[in-house]
PDB file of C-alpha atoms in Angstrom:
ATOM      1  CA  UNK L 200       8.550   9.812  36.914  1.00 39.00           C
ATOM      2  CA  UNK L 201      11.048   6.829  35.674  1.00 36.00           C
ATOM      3  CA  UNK L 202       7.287   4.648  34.536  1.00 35.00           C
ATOM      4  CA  UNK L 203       6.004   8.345  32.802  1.00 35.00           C
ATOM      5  CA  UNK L 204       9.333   8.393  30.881  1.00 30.00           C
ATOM      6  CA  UNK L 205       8.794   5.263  29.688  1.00 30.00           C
ATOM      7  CA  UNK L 206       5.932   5.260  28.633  1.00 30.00           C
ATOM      8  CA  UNK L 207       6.405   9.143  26.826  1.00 31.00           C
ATOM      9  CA  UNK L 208       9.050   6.864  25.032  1.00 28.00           C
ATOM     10  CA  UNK L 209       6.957   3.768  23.840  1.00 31.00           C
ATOM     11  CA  UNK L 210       4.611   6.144  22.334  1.00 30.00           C
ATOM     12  CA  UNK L 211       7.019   8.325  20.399  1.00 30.00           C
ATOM     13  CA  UNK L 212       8.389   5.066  19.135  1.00 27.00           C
ATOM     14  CA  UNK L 213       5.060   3.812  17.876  1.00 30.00           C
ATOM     15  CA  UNK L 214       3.976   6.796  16.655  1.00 31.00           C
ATOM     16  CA  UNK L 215       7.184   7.195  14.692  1.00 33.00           C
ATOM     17  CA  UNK L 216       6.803   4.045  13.452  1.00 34.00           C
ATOM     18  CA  UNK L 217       5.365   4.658  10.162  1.00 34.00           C
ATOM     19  CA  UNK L 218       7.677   7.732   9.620  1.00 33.00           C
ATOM     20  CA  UNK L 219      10.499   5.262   8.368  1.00 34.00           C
ATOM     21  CA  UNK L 220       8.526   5.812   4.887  1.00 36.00           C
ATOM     22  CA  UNK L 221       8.925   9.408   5.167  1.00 37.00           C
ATOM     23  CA  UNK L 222      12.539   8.739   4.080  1.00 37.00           C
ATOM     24  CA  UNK L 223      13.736  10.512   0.989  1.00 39.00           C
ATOM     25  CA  UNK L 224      16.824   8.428   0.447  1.00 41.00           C
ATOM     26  CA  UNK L 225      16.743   4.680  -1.360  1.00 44.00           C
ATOM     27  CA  UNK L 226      15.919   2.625   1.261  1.00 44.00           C
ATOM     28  CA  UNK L 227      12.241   2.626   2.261  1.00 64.00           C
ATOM     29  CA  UNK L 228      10.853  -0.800   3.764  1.00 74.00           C
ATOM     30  CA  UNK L 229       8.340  -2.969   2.567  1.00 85.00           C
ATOM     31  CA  UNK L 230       5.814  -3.489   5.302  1.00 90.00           C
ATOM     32  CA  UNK L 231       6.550  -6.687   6.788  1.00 88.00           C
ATOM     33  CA  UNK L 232       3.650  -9.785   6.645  1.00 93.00           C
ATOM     34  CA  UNK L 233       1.428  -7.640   4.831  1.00 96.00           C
ATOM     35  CA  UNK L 234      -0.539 -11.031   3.630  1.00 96.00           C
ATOM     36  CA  UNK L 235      -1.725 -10.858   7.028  1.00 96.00           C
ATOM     37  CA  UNK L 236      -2.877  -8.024   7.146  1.00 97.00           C
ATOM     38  CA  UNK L 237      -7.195  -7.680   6.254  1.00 97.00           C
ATOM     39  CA  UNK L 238      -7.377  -8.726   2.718  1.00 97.00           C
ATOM     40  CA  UNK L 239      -9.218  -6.259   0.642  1.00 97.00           C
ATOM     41  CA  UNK L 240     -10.045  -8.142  -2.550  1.00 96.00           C
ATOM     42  CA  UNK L 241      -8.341  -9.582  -5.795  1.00 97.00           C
ATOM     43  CA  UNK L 242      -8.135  -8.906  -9.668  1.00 96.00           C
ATOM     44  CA  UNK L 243      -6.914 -11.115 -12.337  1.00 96.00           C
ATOM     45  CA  UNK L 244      -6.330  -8.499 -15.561  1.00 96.00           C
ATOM     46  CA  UNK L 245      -5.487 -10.637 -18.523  1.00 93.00           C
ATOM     47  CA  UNK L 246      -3.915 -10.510 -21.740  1.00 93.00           C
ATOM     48  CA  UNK L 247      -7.564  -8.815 -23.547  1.00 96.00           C
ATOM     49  CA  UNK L 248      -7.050  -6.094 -20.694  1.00 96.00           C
ATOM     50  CA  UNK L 249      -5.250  -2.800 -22.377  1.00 96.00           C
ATOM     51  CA  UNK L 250      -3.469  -2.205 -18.907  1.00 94.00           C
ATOM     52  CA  UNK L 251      -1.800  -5.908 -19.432  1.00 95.00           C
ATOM     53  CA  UNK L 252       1.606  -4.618 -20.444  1.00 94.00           C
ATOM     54  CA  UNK L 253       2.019  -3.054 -16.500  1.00 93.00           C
ATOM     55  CA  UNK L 254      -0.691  -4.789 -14.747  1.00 95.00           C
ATOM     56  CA  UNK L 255      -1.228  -7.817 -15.698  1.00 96.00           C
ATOM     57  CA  UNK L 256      -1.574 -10.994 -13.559  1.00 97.00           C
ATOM     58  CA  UNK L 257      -3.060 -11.526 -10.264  1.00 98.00           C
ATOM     59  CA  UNK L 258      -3.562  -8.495  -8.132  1.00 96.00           C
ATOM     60  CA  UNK L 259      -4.183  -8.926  -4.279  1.00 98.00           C
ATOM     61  CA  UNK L 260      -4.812  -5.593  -1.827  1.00 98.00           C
ATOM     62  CA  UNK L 261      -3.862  -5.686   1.600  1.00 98.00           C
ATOM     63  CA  UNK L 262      -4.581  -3.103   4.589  1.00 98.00           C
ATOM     64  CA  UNK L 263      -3.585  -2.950   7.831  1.00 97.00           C
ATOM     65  CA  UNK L 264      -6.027  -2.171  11.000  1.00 97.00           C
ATOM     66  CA  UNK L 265      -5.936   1.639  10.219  1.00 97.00           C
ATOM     67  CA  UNK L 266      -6.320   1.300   6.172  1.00 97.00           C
ATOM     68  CA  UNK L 267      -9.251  -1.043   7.168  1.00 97.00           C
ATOM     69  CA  UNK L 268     -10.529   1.568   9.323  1.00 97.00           C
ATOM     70  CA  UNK L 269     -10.748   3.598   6.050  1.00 97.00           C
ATOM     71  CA  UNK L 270     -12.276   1.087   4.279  1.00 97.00           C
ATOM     72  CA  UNK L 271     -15.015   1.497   6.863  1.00 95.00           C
ATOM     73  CA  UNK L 272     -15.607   5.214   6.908  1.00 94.00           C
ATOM     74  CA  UNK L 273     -13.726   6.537   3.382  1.00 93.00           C
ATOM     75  CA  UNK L 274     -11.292   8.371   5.596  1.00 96.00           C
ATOM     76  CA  UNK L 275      -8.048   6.706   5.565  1.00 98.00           C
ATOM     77  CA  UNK L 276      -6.809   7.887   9.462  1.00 98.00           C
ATOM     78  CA  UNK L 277      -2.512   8.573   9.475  1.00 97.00           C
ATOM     79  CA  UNK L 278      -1.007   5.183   9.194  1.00 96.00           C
ATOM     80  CA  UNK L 279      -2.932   3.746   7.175  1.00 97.00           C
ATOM     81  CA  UNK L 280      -0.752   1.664   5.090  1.00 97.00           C
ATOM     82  CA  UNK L 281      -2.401  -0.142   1.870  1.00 98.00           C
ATOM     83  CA  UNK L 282      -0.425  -2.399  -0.152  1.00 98.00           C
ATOM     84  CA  UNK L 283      -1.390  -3.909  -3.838  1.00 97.00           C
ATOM     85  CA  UNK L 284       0.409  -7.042  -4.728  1.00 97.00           C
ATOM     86  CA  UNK L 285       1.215  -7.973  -7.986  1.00 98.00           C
ATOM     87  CA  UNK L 286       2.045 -11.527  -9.388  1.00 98.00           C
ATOM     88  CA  UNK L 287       2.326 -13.052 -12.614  1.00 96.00           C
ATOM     89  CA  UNK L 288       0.031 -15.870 -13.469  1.00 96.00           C
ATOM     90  CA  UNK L 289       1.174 -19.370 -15.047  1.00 94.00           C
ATOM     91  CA  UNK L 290      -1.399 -21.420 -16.336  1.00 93.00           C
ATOM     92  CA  UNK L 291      -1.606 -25.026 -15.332  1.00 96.00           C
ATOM     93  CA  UNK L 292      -3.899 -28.046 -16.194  1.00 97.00           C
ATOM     94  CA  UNK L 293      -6.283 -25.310 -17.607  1.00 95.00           C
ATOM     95  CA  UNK L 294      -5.750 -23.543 -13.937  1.00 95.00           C
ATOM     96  CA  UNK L 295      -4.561 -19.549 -13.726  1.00 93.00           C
ATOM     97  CA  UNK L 296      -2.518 -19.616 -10.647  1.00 95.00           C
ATOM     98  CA  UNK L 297      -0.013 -17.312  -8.855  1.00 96.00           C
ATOM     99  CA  UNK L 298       3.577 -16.983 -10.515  1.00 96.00           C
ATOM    100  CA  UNK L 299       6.188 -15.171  -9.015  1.00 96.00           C
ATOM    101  CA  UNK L 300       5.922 -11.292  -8.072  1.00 96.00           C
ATOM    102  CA  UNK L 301       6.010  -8.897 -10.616  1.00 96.00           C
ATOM    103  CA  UNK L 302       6.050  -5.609  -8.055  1.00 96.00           C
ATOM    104  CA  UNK L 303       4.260  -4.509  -4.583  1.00 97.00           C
ATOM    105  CA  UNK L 304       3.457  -1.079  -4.573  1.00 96.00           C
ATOM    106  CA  UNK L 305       2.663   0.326  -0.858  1.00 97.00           C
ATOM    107  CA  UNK L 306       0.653   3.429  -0.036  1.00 97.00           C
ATOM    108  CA  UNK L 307       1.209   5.263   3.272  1.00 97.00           C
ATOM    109  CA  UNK L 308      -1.042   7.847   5.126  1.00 97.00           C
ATOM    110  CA  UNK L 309       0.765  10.767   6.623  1.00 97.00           C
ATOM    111  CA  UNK L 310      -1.261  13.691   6.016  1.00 96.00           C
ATOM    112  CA  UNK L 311       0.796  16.107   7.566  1.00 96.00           C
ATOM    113  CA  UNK L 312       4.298  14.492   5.382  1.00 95.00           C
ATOM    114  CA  UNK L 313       2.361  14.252   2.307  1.00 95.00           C
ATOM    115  CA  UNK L 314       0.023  17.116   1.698  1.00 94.00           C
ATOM    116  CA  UNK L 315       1.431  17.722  -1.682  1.00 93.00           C
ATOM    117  CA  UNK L 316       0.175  14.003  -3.049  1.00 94.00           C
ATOM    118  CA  UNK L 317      -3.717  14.268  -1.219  1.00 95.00           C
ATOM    119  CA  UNK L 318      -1.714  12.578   2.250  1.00 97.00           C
ATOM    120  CA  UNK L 319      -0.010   9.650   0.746  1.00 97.00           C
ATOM    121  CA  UNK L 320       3.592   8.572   0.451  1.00 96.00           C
ATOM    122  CA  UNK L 321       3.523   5.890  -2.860  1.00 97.00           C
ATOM    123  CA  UNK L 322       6.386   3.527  -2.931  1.00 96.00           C
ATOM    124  CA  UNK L 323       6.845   0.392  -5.252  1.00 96.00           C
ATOM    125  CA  UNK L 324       9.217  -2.591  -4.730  1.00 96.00           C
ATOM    126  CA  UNK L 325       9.752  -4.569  -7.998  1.00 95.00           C
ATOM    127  CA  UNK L 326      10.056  -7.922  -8.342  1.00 93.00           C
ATOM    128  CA  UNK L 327       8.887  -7.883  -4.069  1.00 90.00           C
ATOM    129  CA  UNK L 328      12.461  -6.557  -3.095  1.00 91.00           C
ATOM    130  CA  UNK L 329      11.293  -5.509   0.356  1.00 90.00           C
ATOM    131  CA  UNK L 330      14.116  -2.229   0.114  1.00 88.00           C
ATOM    132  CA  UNK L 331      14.478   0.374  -2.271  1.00 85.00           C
ATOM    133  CA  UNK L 332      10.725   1.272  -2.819  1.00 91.00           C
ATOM    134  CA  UNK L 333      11.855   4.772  -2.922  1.00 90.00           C
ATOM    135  CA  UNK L 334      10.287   6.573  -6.058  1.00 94.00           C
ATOM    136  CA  UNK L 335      11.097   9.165  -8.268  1.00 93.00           C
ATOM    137  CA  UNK L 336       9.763  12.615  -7.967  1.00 93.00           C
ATOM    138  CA  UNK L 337       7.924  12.485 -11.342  1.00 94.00           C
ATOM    139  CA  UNK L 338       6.473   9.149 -10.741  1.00 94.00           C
ATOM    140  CA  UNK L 339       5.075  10.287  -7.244  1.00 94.00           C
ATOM    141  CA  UNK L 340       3.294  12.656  -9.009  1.00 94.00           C
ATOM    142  CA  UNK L 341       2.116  10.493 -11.598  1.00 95.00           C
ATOM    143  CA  UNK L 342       0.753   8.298  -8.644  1.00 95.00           C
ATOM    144  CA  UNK L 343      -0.804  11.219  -7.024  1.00 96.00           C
ATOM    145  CA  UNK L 344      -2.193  12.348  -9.997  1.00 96.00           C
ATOM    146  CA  UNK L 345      -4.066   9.381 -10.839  1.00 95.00           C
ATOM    147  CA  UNK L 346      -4.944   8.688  -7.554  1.00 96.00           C
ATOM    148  CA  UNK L 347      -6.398  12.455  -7.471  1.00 96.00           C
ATOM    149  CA  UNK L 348      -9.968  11.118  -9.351  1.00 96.00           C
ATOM    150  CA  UNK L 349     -10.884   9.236  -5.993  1.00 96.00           C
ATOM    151  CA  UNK L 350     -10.529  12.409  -4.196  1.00 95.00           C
ATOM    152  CA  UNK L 351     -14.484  11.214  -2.732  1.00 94.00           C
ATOM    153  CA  UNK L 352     -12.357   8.225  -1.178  1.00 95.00           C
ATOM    154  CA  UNK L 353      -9.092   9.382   0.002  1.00 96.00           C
ATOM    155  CA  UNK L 354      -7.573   9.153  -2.754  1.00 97.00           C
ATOM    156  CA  UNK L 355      -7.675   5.738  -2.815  1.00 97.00           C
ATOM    157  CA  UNK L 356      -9.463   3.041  -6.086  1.00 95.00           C
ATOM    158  CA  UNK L 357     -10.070  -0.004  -4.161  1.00 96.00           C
ATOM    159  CA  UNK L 358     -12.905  -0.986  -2.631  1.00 94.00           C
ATOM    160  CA  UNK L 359     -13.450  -3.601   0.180  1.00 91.00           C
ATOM    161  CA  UNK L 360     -15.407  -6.412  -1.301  1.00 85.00           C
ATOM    162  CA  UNK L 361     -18.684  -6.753  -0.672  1.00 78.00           C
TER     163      UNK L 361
END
């Protein structure tokens, strides 16, 4: 009975885990070691790019086991945590290399949480404060709006290289 108990407890606790996100107040976490996690692929958008103002520099996409899972099948199972990480770029010696972090924006799986925004709970950490990802109402749904033209691939634009 005591070892059932236990063990009823360890998997609420894991299964909870990724609620922390669900969290409407200002203090969401930034997935820990997420450059760890699979890597997905990179993007360098430059200055000629007309997304440059908000997206430019280096761009590196992270999943963990279950958002590589999705990568697999196009079905992103519940959490599946992707996370896009955004540096500026200095150029050295004629080399583009990584500058400091501009913002890491996380997406979160919870179908059941999130059915408003295709499943997903968007958060964004500027400058790679790893607290207060917390968005706004409006720009959730400007996430989940944009995000809405990959319906085909839950939702989500990246791709794992090939």
């Amino acid at each position: 009975m005591k070892k059932n108990m236990v063990l009823l407890l360890a998997a609420a606790v894991s299964a909870g885990g990724f609620s922390l996100w669900a969290q409407s107040d200002d203090t969401a976490p930034s997935p820990k070691e997420f450059r760890k996690w699979a890597h997905v692929k990179s993007v360098l958008v430059g200055p000629q790019s007309p997304a440059f103002a908000t997206e430019g520099g280096i761009h590196h996409i992270y999943a963990n086991e279950k958002g590589f899972e999705g990568y697999q099948t196009s079905k992103f199972p519940d959490g599946s945590v992707i996370v896009y990480d955004l540096l500026e770029t200095k150029e050295v010696a004629g080399n583009t290399i990584e500058g400091p972090t501009r913002r890491v924006d996380v997406m979160v799986k919870q179908a059941e949480l999130y059915r408003t925004t295709g499943g997903w709970e968007y958060l964004s950490f500027p400058g790679g404060n790893p607290t207060g990802g917390t968005l706004t109402a409006e720009r959730k749904a400007a996430c989940a709006a944009c995000h809405a033209s990959r319906k085909d691939h839950d939702f989500v634009f990246s791709e794992f290289r090939k």
